[in-house]
PDB file of C-alpha atoms and ligand atoms in Angstrom:
ATOM      1  CA  UNK G   1     121.990  66.636 106.899  1.00  0.00           C
ATOM      2  CA  UNK G   2     119.205  69.182 107.418  1.00  0.00           C
ATOM      3  CA  UNK G   3     117.063  67.418 104.831  1.00  0.00           C
ATOM      4  CA  UNK G   4     117.496  64.073 106.542  1.00  0.00           C
ATOM      5  CA  UNK G   5     116.886  65.617 109.931  1.00  0.00           C
ATOM      6  CA  UNK G   6     113.614  67.050 108.786  1.00  0.00           C
ATOM      7  CA  UNK G   7     112.360  63.662 107.641  1.00  0.00           C
ATOM      8  CA  UNK G   8     113.435  62.094 110.907  1.00  0.00           C
ATOM      9  CA  UNK G   9     111.687  64.743 112.961  1.00  0.00           C
ATOM     10  CA  UNK G  10     108.509  64.003 111.117  1.00  0.00           C
ATOM     11  CA  UNK G  11     108.927  60.323 111.892  1.00  0.00           C
ATOM     12  CA  UNK G  12     109.701  60.670 115.597  1.00  0.00           C
ATOM     13  CA  UNK G  13     107.406  63.547 116.359  1.00  0.00           C
ATOM     14  CA  UNK G  14     103.966  63.157 114.803  1.00  0.00           C
ATOM     15  CA  UNK G  15     102.975  66.616 116.095  1.00  0.00           C
ATOM     16  CA  UNK G  16     105.415  68.110 113.608  1.00  0.00           C
ATOM     17  CA  UNK G  17     102.981  68.079 110.722  1.00  0.00           C
ATOM     18  CA  UNK G  18     103.289  69.077 107.099  1.00  0.00           C
ATOM     19  CA  UNK G  19     102.565  72.677 107.970  1.00  0.00           C
ATOM     20  CA  UNK G  20     105.686  72.849 110.115  1.00  0.00           C
ATOM     21  CA  UNK G  21     107.745  71.481 107.275  1.00  0.00           C
ATOM     22  CA  UNK G  22     106.196  73.949 104.895  1.00  0.00           C
ATOM     23  CA  UNK G  23     107.015  76.685 107.403  1.00  0.00           C
ATOM     24  CA  UNK G  24     110.598  75.515 107.624  1.00  0.00           C
ATOM     25  CA  UNK G  25     110.964  75.642 103.856  1.00  0.00           C
ATOM     26  CA  UNK G  26     109.353  79.056 103.691  1.00  0.00           C
ATOM     27  CA  UNK G  27     111.786  80.379 106.290  1.00  0.00           C
ATOM     28  CA  UNK G  28     114.726  79.148 104.248  1.00  0.00           C
ATOM     29  CA  UNK G  29     113.276  80.886 101.230  1.00  0.00           C
ATOM     30  CA  UNK G  30     112.665  84.208 103.015  1.00  0.00           C
ATOM     31  CA  UNK G  31     116.254  85.393 102.988  1.00  0.00           C
ATOM     32  CA  UNK G  32     116.578  84.427  99.372  1.00  0.00           C
ATOM     33  CA  UNK G  33     113.370  86.282  98.544  1.00  0.00           C
ATOM     34  CA  UNK G  34     114.601  89.447 100.211  1.00  0.00           C
ATOM     35  CA  UNK G  35     117.943  89.378  98.402  1.00  0.00           C
ATOM     36  CA  UNK G  36     116.225  88.806  95.066  1.00  0.00           C
ATOM     37  CA  UNK G  37     113.604  91.508  95.675  1.00  0.00           C
ATOM     38  CA  UNK G  38     110.690  89.096  95.464  1.00  0.00           C
ATOM     39  CA  UNK G  39     108.632  91.040  98.022  1.00  0.00           C
ATOM     40  CA  UNK G  40     106.400  93.580  96.323  1.00  0.00           C
ATOM     41  CA  UNK G  41     103.744  95.982  97.516  1.00  0.00           C
ATOM     42  CA  UNK G  42     100.190  96.353  96.347  1.00  0.00           C
ATOM     43  CA  UNK G  43      98.245  99.496  97.107  1.00  0.00           C
ATOM     44  CA  UNK G  44      94.629  99.940  98.163  1.00  0.00           C
ATOM     45  CA  UNK G  45      93.017 103.384  98.094  1.00  0.00           C
ATOM     46  CA  UNK G  46      91.442 105.087 101.097  1.00  0.00           C
ATOM     47  CA  UNK G  47      88.549 107.390 100.290  1.00  0.00           C
ATOM     48  CA  UNK G  48      87.400 110.415 102.292  1.00  0.00           C
ATOM     49  CA  UNK G  49      83.615 110.005 102.477  1.00  0.00           C
ATOM     50  CA  UNK G  50      82.901 113.733 102.726  1.00  0.00           C
ATOM     51  CA  UNK G  51      84.012 114.362  99.140  1.00  0.00           C
ATOM     52  CA  UNK G  52      84.721 110.825  97.843  1.00  0.00           C
ATOM     53  CA  UNK G  53      88.337 111.651  97.077  1.00  0.00           C
ATOM     54  CA  UNK G  54      91.270 109.260  97.386  1.00  0.00           C
ATOM     55  CA  UNK G  55      93.439 110.624 100.179  1.00  0.00           C
ATOM     56  CA  UNK G  56      95.868 107.767 100.595  1.00  0.00           C
ATOM     57  CA  UNK G  57      96.880 104.199  99.949  1.00  0.00           C
ATOM     58  CA  UNK G  58      97.623 101.300 102.249  1.00  0.00           C
ATOM     59  CA  UNK G  59     100.713  99.312 101.250  1.00  0.00           C
ATOM     60  CA  UNK G  60     100.139  95.543 101.465  1.00  0.00           C
ATOM     61  CA  UNK G  61     103.030  93.157 100.968  1.00  0.00           C
ATOM     62  CA  UNK G  62     102.993  90.155  98.592  1.00  0.00           C
ATOM     63  CA  UNK G  63     105.665  87.613  97.851  1.00  0.00           C
ATOM     64  CA  UNK G  64     106.260  87.125  94.155  1.00  0.00           C
ATOM     65  CA  UNK G  65     107.736  83.647  94.355  1.00  0.00           C
ATOM     66  CA  UNK G  66     109.419  82.214  91.210  1.00  0.00           C
ATOM     67  CA  UNK G  67     107.812  78.767  91.688  1.00  0.00           C
ATOM     68  CA  UNK G  68     104.713  79.308  93.830  1.00  0.00           C
ATOM     69  CA  UNK G  69     103.536  82.555  92.253  1.00  0.00           C
ATOM     70  CA  UNK G  70     102.038  85.428  94.210  1.00  0.00           C
ATOM     71  CA  UNK G  71     101.833  84.526  97.911  1.00  0.00           C
ATOM     72  CA  UNK G  72      99.493  86.587 100.110  1.00  0.00           C
ATOM     73  CA  UNK G  73     100.595  87.878 103.520  1.00  0.00           C
ATOM     74  CA  UNK G  74      98.202  85.718 105.534  1.00  0.00           C
ATOM     75  CA  UNK G  75     100.363  82.766 104.420  1.00  0.00           C
ATOM     76  CA  UNK G  76     103.701  84.191 105.570  1.00  0.00           C
ATOM     77  CA  UNK G  77     103.415  87.169 107.976  1.00  0.00           C
ATOM     78  CA  UNK G  78     102.765  84.896 110.970  1.00  0.00           C
ATOM     79  CA  UNK G  79     105.786  82.768 110.120  1.00  0.00           C
ATOM     80  CA  UNK G  80     107.880  85.883 109.509  1.00  0.00           C
ATOM     81  CA  UNK G  81     106.879  87.157 112.954  1.00  0.00           C
ATOM     82  CA  UNK G  82     107.687  83.899 114.721  1.00  0.00           C
ATOM     83  CA  UNK G  83     111.072  83.606 113.021  1.00  0.00           C
ATOM     84  CA  UNK G  84     112.071  87.254 113.388  1.00  0.00           C
ATOM     85  CA  UNK G  85     112.214  87.701 109.627  1.00  0.00           C
ATOM     86  CA  UNK G  86     109.500  90.362 109.947  1.00  0.00           C
ATOM     87  CA  UNK G  87     112.213  92.809 111.091  1.00  0.00           C
ATOM     88  CA  UNK G  88     114.208  92.889 107.814  1.00  0.00           C
ATOM     89  CA  UNK G  89     111.009  92.341 105.798  1.00  0.00           C
ATOM     90  CA  UNK G  90     109.339  95.251 107.580  1.00  0.00           C
ATOM     91  CA  UNK G  91     112.315  97.437 106.744  1.00  0.00           C
ATOM     92  CA  UNK G  92     112.054  96.467 103.078  1.00  0.00           C
ATOM     93  CA  UNK G  93     108.314  97.309 103.148  1.00  0.00           C
ATOM     94  CA  UNK G  94     109.013 100.681 104.778  1.00  0.00           C
ATOM     95  CA  UNK G  95     111.600 101.553 102.148  1.00  0.00           C
ATOM     96  CA  UNK G  96     109.530 100.363  99.181  1.00  0.00           C
ATOM     97  CA  UNK G  97     106.443 102.220 100.412  1.00  0.00           C
ATOM     98  CA  UNK G  98     108.361 105.438 101.067  1.00  0.00           C
ATOM     99  CA  UNK G  99     110.068 105.341  97.670  1.00  0.00           C
ATOM    100  CA  UNK G 100     106.722 104.797  95.960  1.00  0.00           C
ATOM    101  CA  UNK G 101     105.186 107.658  97.883  1.00  0.00           C
ATOM    102  CA  UNK G 102     108.100 109.917  96.969  1.00  0.00           C
ATOM    103  CA  UNK G 103     107.523 109.072  93.306  1.00  0.00           C
ATOM    104  CA  UNK G 104     103.798 109.834  93.499  1.00  0.00           C
ATOM    105  CA  UNK G 105     104.466 113.043  95.392  1.00  0.00           C
ATOM    106  CA  UNK G 106     107.026 114.057  92.769  1.00  0.00           C
ATOM    107  CA  UNK G 107     104.251 113.620  90.196  1.00  0.00           C
ATOM    108  CA  UNK G 108     102.143 116.139  92.073  1.00  0.00           C
ATOM    109  CA  UNK G 109     100.005 113.817  94.181  1.00  0.00           C
ATOM    110  CA  UNK G 110      98.957 114.727  97.720  1.00  0.00           C
ATOM    111  CA  UNK G 111      98.192 111.170  98.858  1.00  0.00           C
ATOM    112  CA  UNK G 112      99.496 109.637 102.076  1.00  0.00           C
ATOM    113  CA  UNK G 113     100.783 106.095 102.624  1.00  0.00           C
ATOM    114  CA  UNK G 114      99.634 103.614 105.243  1.00  0.00           C
ATOM    115  CA  UNK G 115     102.318 101.115 106.262  1.00  0.00           C
ATOM    116  CA  UNK G 116     101.709  98.040 108.429  1.00  0.00           C
ATOM    117  CA  UNK G 117     104.133  97.607 111.317  1.00  0.00           C
ATOM    118  CA  UNK G 118     104.301  94.578 113.557  1.00  0.00           C
ATOM    119  CA  UNK G 119     105.042  94.277 117.246  1.00  0.00           C
ATOM    120  CA  UNK G 120     108.530  92.852 116.769  1.00  0.00           C
ATOM    121  CA  UNK G 121     109.572  95.872 114.693  1.00  0.00           C
ATOM    122  CA  UNK G 122     108.308  98.289 117.346  1.00  0.00           C
ATOM    123  CA  UNK G 123     110.319  96.446 119.960  1.00  0.00           C
ATOM    124  CA  UNK G 124     113.582  97.057 118.089  1.00  0.00           C
ATOM    125  CA  UNK G 125     115.323  99.958 119.854  1.00  0.00           C
ATOM    126  CA  UNK G 126     116.382 101.721 116.641  1.00  0.00           C
ATOM    127  CA  UNK G 127     113.003 101.509 114.898  1.00  0.00           C
ATOM    128  CA  UNK G 128     111.767 105.086 115.328  1.00  0.00           C
ATOM    129  CA  UNK G 129     115.113 106.575 114.299  1.00  0.00           C
ATOM    130  CA  UNK G 130     115.165 104.340 111.249  1.00  0.00           C
ATOM    131  CA  UNK G 131     111.689 105.491 110.191  1.00  0.00           C
ATOM    132  CA  UNK G 132     112.718 109.148 110.420  1.00  0.00           C
ATOM    133  CA  UNK G 133     115.913 108.343 108.535  1.00  0.00           C
ATOM    134  CA  UNK G 134     114.017 106.705 105.659  1.00  0.00           C
ATOM    135  CA  UNK G 135     111.603 109.667 105.510  1.00  0.00           C
ATOM    136  CA  UNK G 136     114.547 112.021 105.311  1.00  0.00           C
ATOM    137  CA  UNK G 137     116.263 109.959 102.606  1.00  0.00           C
ATOM    138  CA  UNK G 138     113.098 109.933 100.520  1.00  0.00           C
ATOM    139  CA  UNK G 139     112.376 113.621 101.084  1.00  0.00           C
ATOM    140  CA  UNK G 140     109.031 112.926 102.764  1.00  0.00           C
ATOM    141  CA  UNK G 141     107.261 114.855 105.508  1.00  0.00           C
ATOM    142  CA  UNK G 142     106.483 112.693 108.572  1.00  0.00           C
ATOM    143  CA  UNK G 143     102.773 113.527 108.225  1.00  0.00           C
ATOM    144  CA  UNK G 144     102.641 111.872 104.809  1.00  0.00           C
ATOM    145  CA  UNK G 145     102.931 108.393 106.219  1.00  0.00           C
ATOM    146  CA  UNK G 146     100.741 106.514 108.628  1.00  0.00           C
ATOM    147  CA  UNK G 147     101.938 103.521 110.608  1.00  0.00           C
ATOM    148  CA  UNK G 148      99.265 100.871 111.150  1.00  0.00           C
ATOM    149  CA  UNK G 149      99.682  98.984 114.396  1.00  0.00           C
ATOM    150  CA  UNK G 150      97.534  96.484 116.271  1.00  0.00           C
ATOM    151  CA  UNK G 151      96.523  96.489 119.895  1.00  0.00           C
ATOM    152  CA  UNK G 152      98.713  93.483 120.688  1.00  0.00           C
ATOM    153  CA  UNK G 153     101.735  95.478 119.561  1.00  0.00           C
ATOM    154  CA  UNK G 154     101.378  97.863 122.442  1.00  0.00           C
ATOM    155  CA  UNK G 155     100.059  95.834 125.358  1.00  0.00           C
ATOM    156  CA  UNK G 156     103.116  96.672 127.406  1.00  0.00           C
ATOM    157  CA  UNK G 157     102.351 100.173 128.609  1.00  0.00           C
ATOM    158  CA  UNK G 158     105.851 100.953 129.815  1.00  0.00           C
ATOM    159  CA  UNK G 159     107.641  99.282 126.969  1.00  0.00           C
ATOM    160  CA  UNK G 160     109.878 100.493 124.215  1.00  0.00           C
ATOM    161  CA  UNK G 161     107.165 100.020 121.562  1.00  0.00           C
ATOM    162  CA  UNK G 162     104.968 102.653 123.148  1.00  0.00           C
ATOM    163  CA  UNK G 163     107.874 105.058 123.634  1.00  0.00           C
ATOM    164  CA  UNK G 164     108.868 104.787 119.982  1.00  0.00           C
ATOM    165  CA  UNK G 165     105.297 105.315 118.818  1.00  0.00           C
ATOM    166  CA  UNK G 166     104.957 108.380 121.041  1.00  0.00           C
ATOM    167  CA  UNK G 167     108.218 109.716 119.621  1.00  0.00           C
ATOM    168  CA  UNK G 168     107.086 109.152 116.024  1.00  0.00           C
ATOM    169  CA  UNK G 169     103.697 110.713 116.701  1.00  0.00           C
ATOM    170  CA  UNK G 170     105.419 113.736 118.235  1.00  0.00           C
ATOM    171  CA  UNK G 171     107.516 113.978 115.048  1.00  0.00           C
ATOM    172  CA  UNK G 172     104.284 114.204 113.059  1.00  0.00           C
ATOM    173  CA  UNK G 173     103.854 110.631 111.842  1.00  0.00           C
ATOM    174  CA  UNK G 174     100.227 109.422 111.873  1.00  0.00           C
ATOM    175  CA  UNK G 175      99.562 106.270 113.863  1.00  0.00           C
ATOM    176  CA  UNK G 176      96.453 104.190 113.318  1.00  0.00           C
ATOM    177  CA  UNK G 177      95.123 101.354 115.401  1.00  0.00           C
ATOM    178  CA  UNK G 178      94.343  98.525 112.961  1.00  0.00           C
ATOM    179  CA  UNK G 179      91.682  95.809 113.239  1.00  0.00           C
ATOM    180  CA  UNK G 180      89.745  97.625 115.955  1.00  0.00           C
ATOM    181  CA  UNK G 181      86.794  95.489 117.041  1.00  0.00           C
ATOM    182  CA  UNK G 182      88.275  92.208 115.875  1.00  0.00           C
ATOM    183  CA  UNK G 183      89.130  90.926 119.308  1.00  0.00           C
ATOM    184  CA  UNK G 184      88.585  92.616 122.605  1.00  0.00           C
ATOM    185  CA  UNK G 185      88.252  96.277 121.854  1.00  0.00           C
ATOM    186  CA  UNK G 186      88.482  98.434 124.885  1.00  0.00           C
ATOM    187  CA  UNK G 187      87.893 102.159 124.810  1.00  0.00           C
ATOM    188  CA  UNK G 188      89.181 102.670 128.332  1.00  0.00           C
ATOM    189  CA  UNK G 189      92.857 102.281 127.492  1.00  0.00           C
ATOM    190  CA  UNK G 190      92.590 103.780 123.997  1.00  0.00           C
ATOM    191  CA  UNK G 191      92.920 107.184 125.560  1.00  0.00           C
ATOM    192  CA  UNK G 192      96.431 106.374 126.732  1.00  0.00           C
ATOM    193  CA  UNK G 193      97.666 105.294 123.295  1.00  0.00           C
ATOM    194  CA  UNK G 194      99.692 107.551 120.981  1.00  0.00           C
ATOM    195  CA  UNK G 195      97.337 107.144 118.014  1.00  0.00           C
ATOM    196  CA  UNK G 196      95.585 109.462 115.567  1.00  0.00           C
ATOM    197  CA  UNK G 197      93.185 107.099 113.807  1.00  0.00           C
ATOM    198  CA  UNK G 198      91.041 104.071 114.449  1.00  0.00           C
ATOM    199  CA  UNK G 199      90.570 101.458 111.726  1.00  0.00           C
ATOM    200  CA  UNK G 200      87.339  99.524 112.178  1.00  0.00           C
ATOM    201  CA  UNK G 201      87.841  95.867 111.374  1.00  0.00           C
ATOM    202  CA  UNK G 202      85.874  94.511 108.445  1.00  0.00           C
ATOM    203  CA  UNK G 203      84.019  92.091 110.761  1.00  0.00           C
ATOM    204  CA  UNK G 204      82.219  95.187 112.094  1.00  0.00           C
ATOM    205  CA  UNK G 205      81.525  96.497 108.591  1.00  0.00           C
ATOM    206  CA  UNK G 206      80.323  93.271 106.952  1.00  0.00           C
ATOM    207  CA  UNK G 207      76.889  93.214 108.659  1.00  0.00           C
ATOM    208  CA  UNK G 208      76.138  96.820 107.610  1.00  0.00           C
ATOM    209  CA  UNK G 209      73.488  97.320 104.962  1.00  0.00           C
ATOM    210  CA  UNK G 210      72.342 100.782 104.103  1.00  0.00           C
ATOM    211  CA  UNK G 211      70.444 102.240 106.979  1.00  0.00           C
ATOM    212  CA  UNK G 212      71.844 104.441 109.706  1.00  0.00           C
ATOM    213  CA  UNK G 213      70.499 102.323 112.550  1.00  0.00           C
ATOM    214  CA  UNK G 214      71.536  98.905 111.426  1.00  0.00           C
ATOM    215  CA  UNK G 215      74.640  98.838 113.565  1.00  0.00           C
ATOM    216  CA  UNK G 216      74.460 100.644 116.890  1.00  0.00           C
ATOM    217  CA  UNK G 217      77.921  99.267 117.670  1.00  0.00           C
ATOM    218  CA  UNK G 218      79.486 100.872 114.618  1.00  0.00           C
ATOM    219  CA  UNK G 219      77.707 104.194 115.035  1.00  0.00           C
ATOM    220  CA  UNK G 220      78.493 104.489 118.742  1.00  0.00           C
ATOM    221  CA  UNK G 221      82.104 103.415 118.177  1.00  0.00           C
ATOM    222  CA  UNK G 222      82.450 106.212 115.627  1.00  0.00           C
ATOM    223  CA  UNK G 223      80.937 108.755 118.028  1.00  0.00           C
ATOM    224  CA  UNK G 224      83.231 107.695 120.868  1.00  0.00           C
ATOM    225  CA  UNK G 225      86.343 107.658 118.666  1.00  0.00           C
ATOM    226  CA  UNK G 226      85.613 111.134 117.376  1.00  0.00           C
ATOM    227  CA  UNK G 227      85.047 112.438 120.893  1.00  0.00           C
ATOM    228  CA  UNK G 228      88.535 111.171 121.634  1.00  0.00           C
ATOM    229  CA  UNK G 229      89.857 113.197 118.722  1.00  0.00           C
ATOM    230  CA  UNK G 230      90.489 110.185 116.485  1.00  0.00           C
ATOM    231  CA  UNK G 231      89.669 109.914 112.800  1.00  0.00           C
ATOM    232  CA  UNK G 232      87.779 106.772 111.839  1.00  0.00           C
ATOM    233  CA  UNK G 233      88.585 104.520 108.881  1.00  0.00           C
ATOM    234  CA  UNK G 234      86.256 101.666 107.903  1.00  0.00           C
ATOM    235  CA  UNK G 235      87.948  98.593 106.413  1.00  0.00           C
ATOM    236  CA  UNK G 236      86.481  95.959 104.134  1.00  0.00           C
ATOM    237  CA  UNK G 237      83.835  98.199 102.596  1.00  0.00           C
ATOM    238  CA  UNK G 238      82.352  96.129  99.789  1.00  0.00           C
ATOM    239  CA  UNK G 239      79.006  97.687  98.917  1.00  0.00           C
ATOM    240  CA  UNK G 240      77.476 101.022  98.068  1.00  0.00           C
ATOM    241  CA  UNK G 241      75.005 100.485 100.932  1.00  0.00           C
ATOM    242  CA  UNK G 242      77.863 100.255 103.415  1.00  0.00           C
ATOM    243  CA  UNK G 243      79.285 103.513 102.082  1.00  0.00           C
ATOM    244  CA  UNK G 244      75.934 105.236 102.614  1.00  0.00           C
ATOM    245  CA  UNK G 245      75.540 103.766 106.079  1.00  0.00           C
ATOM    246  CA  UNK G 246      79.076 104.703 107.159  1.00  0.00           C
ATOM    247  CA  UNK G 247      78.699 108.214 105.838  1.00  0.00           C
ATOM    248  CA  UNK G 248      75.475 108.627 107.824  1.00  0.00           C
ATOM    249  CA  UNK G 249      77.217 107.310 110.928  1.00  0.00           C
ATOM    250  CA  UNK G 250      79.907 109.985 110.577  1.00  0.00           C
ATOM    251  CA  UNK G 251      82.793 107.756 109.468  1.00  0.00           C
ATOM    252  CA  UNK G 252      85.624 109.790 107.927  1.00  0.00           C
ATOM    253  CA  UNK G 253      87.385 107.398 105.580  1.00  0.00           C
ATOM    254  CA  UNK G 254      86.567 104.093 103.864  1.00  0.00           C
ATOM    255  CA  UNK G 255      88.665 101.391 102.254  1.00  0.00           C
ATOM    256  CA  UNK G 256      87.616  98.178 100.552  1.00  0.00           C
ATOM    257  CA  UNK G 257      86.808  96.216  97.427  1.00  0.00           C
ATOM    258  CA  UNK G 258      83.890  98.565  96.679  1.00  0.00           C
ATOM    259  CA  UNK G 259      86.491 101.143  95.659  1.00  0.00           C
ATOM    260  CA  UNK G 260      89.371  98.908  94.622  1.00  0.00           C
ATOM    261  CA  UNK G 261      91.239  95.760  95.495  1.00  0.00           C
ATOM    262  CA  UNK G 262      94.894  96.285  96.368  1.00  0.00           C
ATOM    263  CA  UNK G 263      96.777  96.618  93.064  1.00  0.00           C
ATOM    264  CA  UNK G 264     100.363  96.914  91.869  1.00  0.00           C
ATOM    265  CA  UNK G 265     101.709 100.465  91.572  1.00  0.00           C
ATOM    266  CA  UNK G 266     101.522 100.381  87.785  1.00  0.00           C
ATOM    267  CA  UNK G 267      97.818  99.531  88.029  1.00  0.00           C
ATOM    268  CA  UNK G 268      96.917 102.418  90.330  1.00  0.00           C
ATOM    269  CA  UNK G 269      94.732 104.471  87.944  1.00  0.00           C
ATOM    270  CA  UNK G 270      96.388 107.811  88.577  1.00  0.00           C
ATOM    271  CA  UNK G 271      98.289 109.509  91.321  1.00  0.00           C
ATOM    272  CA  UNK G 272      97.059 113.034  90.969  1.00  0.00           C
ATOM    273  CA  UNK G 273      95.076 114.138  94.008  1.00  0.00           C
ATOM    274  CA  UNK G 274      91.399 114.841  93.735  1.00  0.00           C
ATOM    275  CA  UNK G 275      90.515 111.787  91.720  1.00  0.00           C
ATOM    276  CA  UNK G 276      86.771 111.259  92.069  1.00  0.00           C
ATOM    277  CA  UNK G 277      85.469 107.788  92.750  1.00  0.00           C
ATOM    278  CA  UNK G 278      81.999 106.512  93.493  1.00  0.00           C
TER     279      UNK G 278
HETATM  280  P1  LIG I 301      95.155  94.333 107.212  1.00  0.00           P
HETATM  281  O1  LIG I 301      96.240  95.263 107.597  1.00  0.00           O
HETATM  282  O2  LIG I 301      93.926  94.342 108.036  1.00  0.00           O
HETATM  283  O3  LIG I 301      94.849  94.645 105.684  1.00  0.00           O
HETATM  284  C1  LIG I 301      93.589  94.564 105.103  1.00  0.00           C
HETATM  285  C2  LIG I 301      93.374  93.235 104.422  1.00  0.00           C
HETATM  286  O4  LIG I 301      92.018  93.154 103.996  1.00  0.00           O
HETATM  287  C3  LIG I 301      94.210  93.082 103.156  1.00  0.00           C
HETATM  288  O5  LIG I 301      94.507  91.700 103.007  1.00  0.00           O
HETATM  289  C4  LIG I 301      93.240  93.539 102.082  1.00  0.00           C
HETATM  290  O6  LIG I 301      93.540  93.012 100.795  1.00  0.00           O
HETATM  291  C5  LIG I 301      91.953  92.971 102.598  1.00  0.00           C
HETATM  292  N1  LIG I 301      90.790  93.715 102.106  1.00  0.00           N
HETATM  293  C6  LIG I 301      90.754  95.014 101.715  1.00  0.00           C
HETATM  294  N2  LIG I 301      89.509  95.371 101.352  1.00  0.00           N
HETATM  295  C7  LIG I 301      88.723  94.291 101.536  1.00  0.00           C
HETATM  296  C8  LIG I 301      87.318  94.048 101.322  1.00  0.00           C
HETATM  297  O7  LIG I 301      86.548  94.904 100.915  1.00  0.00           O
HETATM  298  N3  LIG I 301      86.875  92.804 101.629  1.00  0.00           N
HETATM  299  C9  LIG I 301      87.682  91.828 102.108  1.00  0.00           C
HETATM  300  N4  LIG I 301      87.141  90.636 102.367  1.00  0.00           N
HETATM  301  N5  LIG I 301      89.025  92.025 102.305  1.00  0.00           N
HETATM  302  C10 LIG I 301      89.534  93.250 102.032  1.00  0.00           C
HETATM  303  P2  LIG I 301      95.985  91.218 102.640  1.00  0.00           P
HETATM  304  O8  LIG I 301      96.621  92.161 101.681  1.00  0.00           O
HETATM  305  O9  LIG I 301      95.879  89.777 102.264  1.00  0.00           O
HETATM  306  O10 LIG I 301      96.749  91.373 104.010  1.00  0.00           O
HETATM  307  C11 LIG I 301      96.394  90.590 105.115  1.00  0.00           C
HETATM  308  C12 LIG I 301      97.089  91.060 106.363  1.00  0.00           C
HETATM  309  O11 LIG I 301      98.505  90.845 106.280  1.00  0.00           O
HETATM  310  C13 LIG I 301      96.934  92.548 106.629  1.00  0.00           C
HETATM  311  O12 LIG I 301      95.682  92.802 107.206  1.00  0.00           O
HETATM  312  C14 LIG I 301      98.081  92.790 107.580  1.00  0.00           C
HETATM  313  O13 LIG I 301      97.743  92.410 108.887  1.00  0.00           O
HETATM  314  C15 LIG I 301      99.136  91.833 107.049  1.00  0.00           C
HETATM  315  N6  LIG I 301     100.087  92.595 106.229  1.00  0.00           N
HETATM  316  C16 LIG I 301     100.010  92.940 104.937  1.00  0.00           C
HETATM  317  N7  LIG I 301     101.108  93.630 104.553  1.00  0.00           N
HETATM  318  C17 LIG I 301     101.896  93.739 105.648  1.00  0.00           C
HETATM  319  C18 LIG I 301     103.170  94.347 105.906  1.00  0.00           C
HETATM  320  O14 LIG I 301     103.800  94.979 105.049  1.00  0.00           O
HETATM  321  N8  LIG I 301     103.657  94.232 107.184  1.00  0.00           N
HETATM  322  C19 LIG I 301     102.977  93.573 108.160  1.00  0.00           C
HETATM  323  N9  LIG I 301     103.518  93.504 109.384  1.00  0.00           N
HETATM  324  N10 LIG I 301     101.780  93.002 107.953  1.00  0.00           N
HETATM  325  C20 LIG I 301     101.243  93.084 106.716  1.00  0.00           C
HETATM  326 CA1  LIG I 302      96.485  97.390 107.932  1.00  0.00          CA
HETATM  327 CA1  LIG I 303      92.932  95.723 109.361  1.00  0.00          CA
HETATM  328 CA1  LIG I 304      95.983  93.103 110.476  1.00  0.00          CA
END
């Protein structure tokens, strides 16, 4: 009946286009994917510019679909957010990332793990407790993980999302503000947020070449962030020139294809700390 209904909807409502139908099918497949462990994480290194050492990895989810192959998050995170599926998916990501980190730590690594968290997860009352519970289960210190949130996740100043973040930060978990500079980026209210790091969106990094002065916006953003006690991470770093420029501008950490694309755990070169990259 559902199948027939879908066809009929398409007939009677021309605004329900193929994308909506694709979305509907994806949603049906989500639950299946979770049960069959089709969601996997890839890891992209973050490099401290001072000594060019890998200090952590960001976990990025992919859907290893039996028919469609590897599906990237830009295709399904939005749908997962709209349907609420991001809540169980986010929990799976948290657990997978923490287990991987525990394994690397057990091998002697000192790396940290960045984990993306969406607004809907932060609005779940039990979220912060669950994070601490998973850390405990995996034998991880709170300071070894970093939750990456976006500005839209915390627009409501009084809300539960902000309270949970503040609680997690107080417990020692790092919190970074992702995609800074992508949309409206205001410094005024940054001060009120329970964050420890600022991640500069790659749209700010892309125009950088290799001279200190070529982006006054980037260099002054870095200065302001550091005056607020925040560490600065540059995303989407693709060239050696950008590395030089960011280093000159005082950026702490860089991440991007210049160092490595996100790769499966078995393709991460080594987990021992102090690996030198260039
Ligand atoms: P993001 O959090 O901003 O992650 C960075 C994205 O930029 C990743 O895309 C990464 O592969 C890509 N990237 C890294 N370095 C470079 C570079 O040098 N150049 C360019 N052009 N791109 C680079 P990816 O993995 O496709 O993820 C896209 C977005 O999906 C992420 O953006 C994040 O918002 C979301 N996402 C990924 N995993 C999760 C997750 O587990 N939970 C949630 N809620 N969202 C996730
Ligand atoms: Ca991120
Ligand atoms: Ca980002
Ligand atoms: Ca993002």
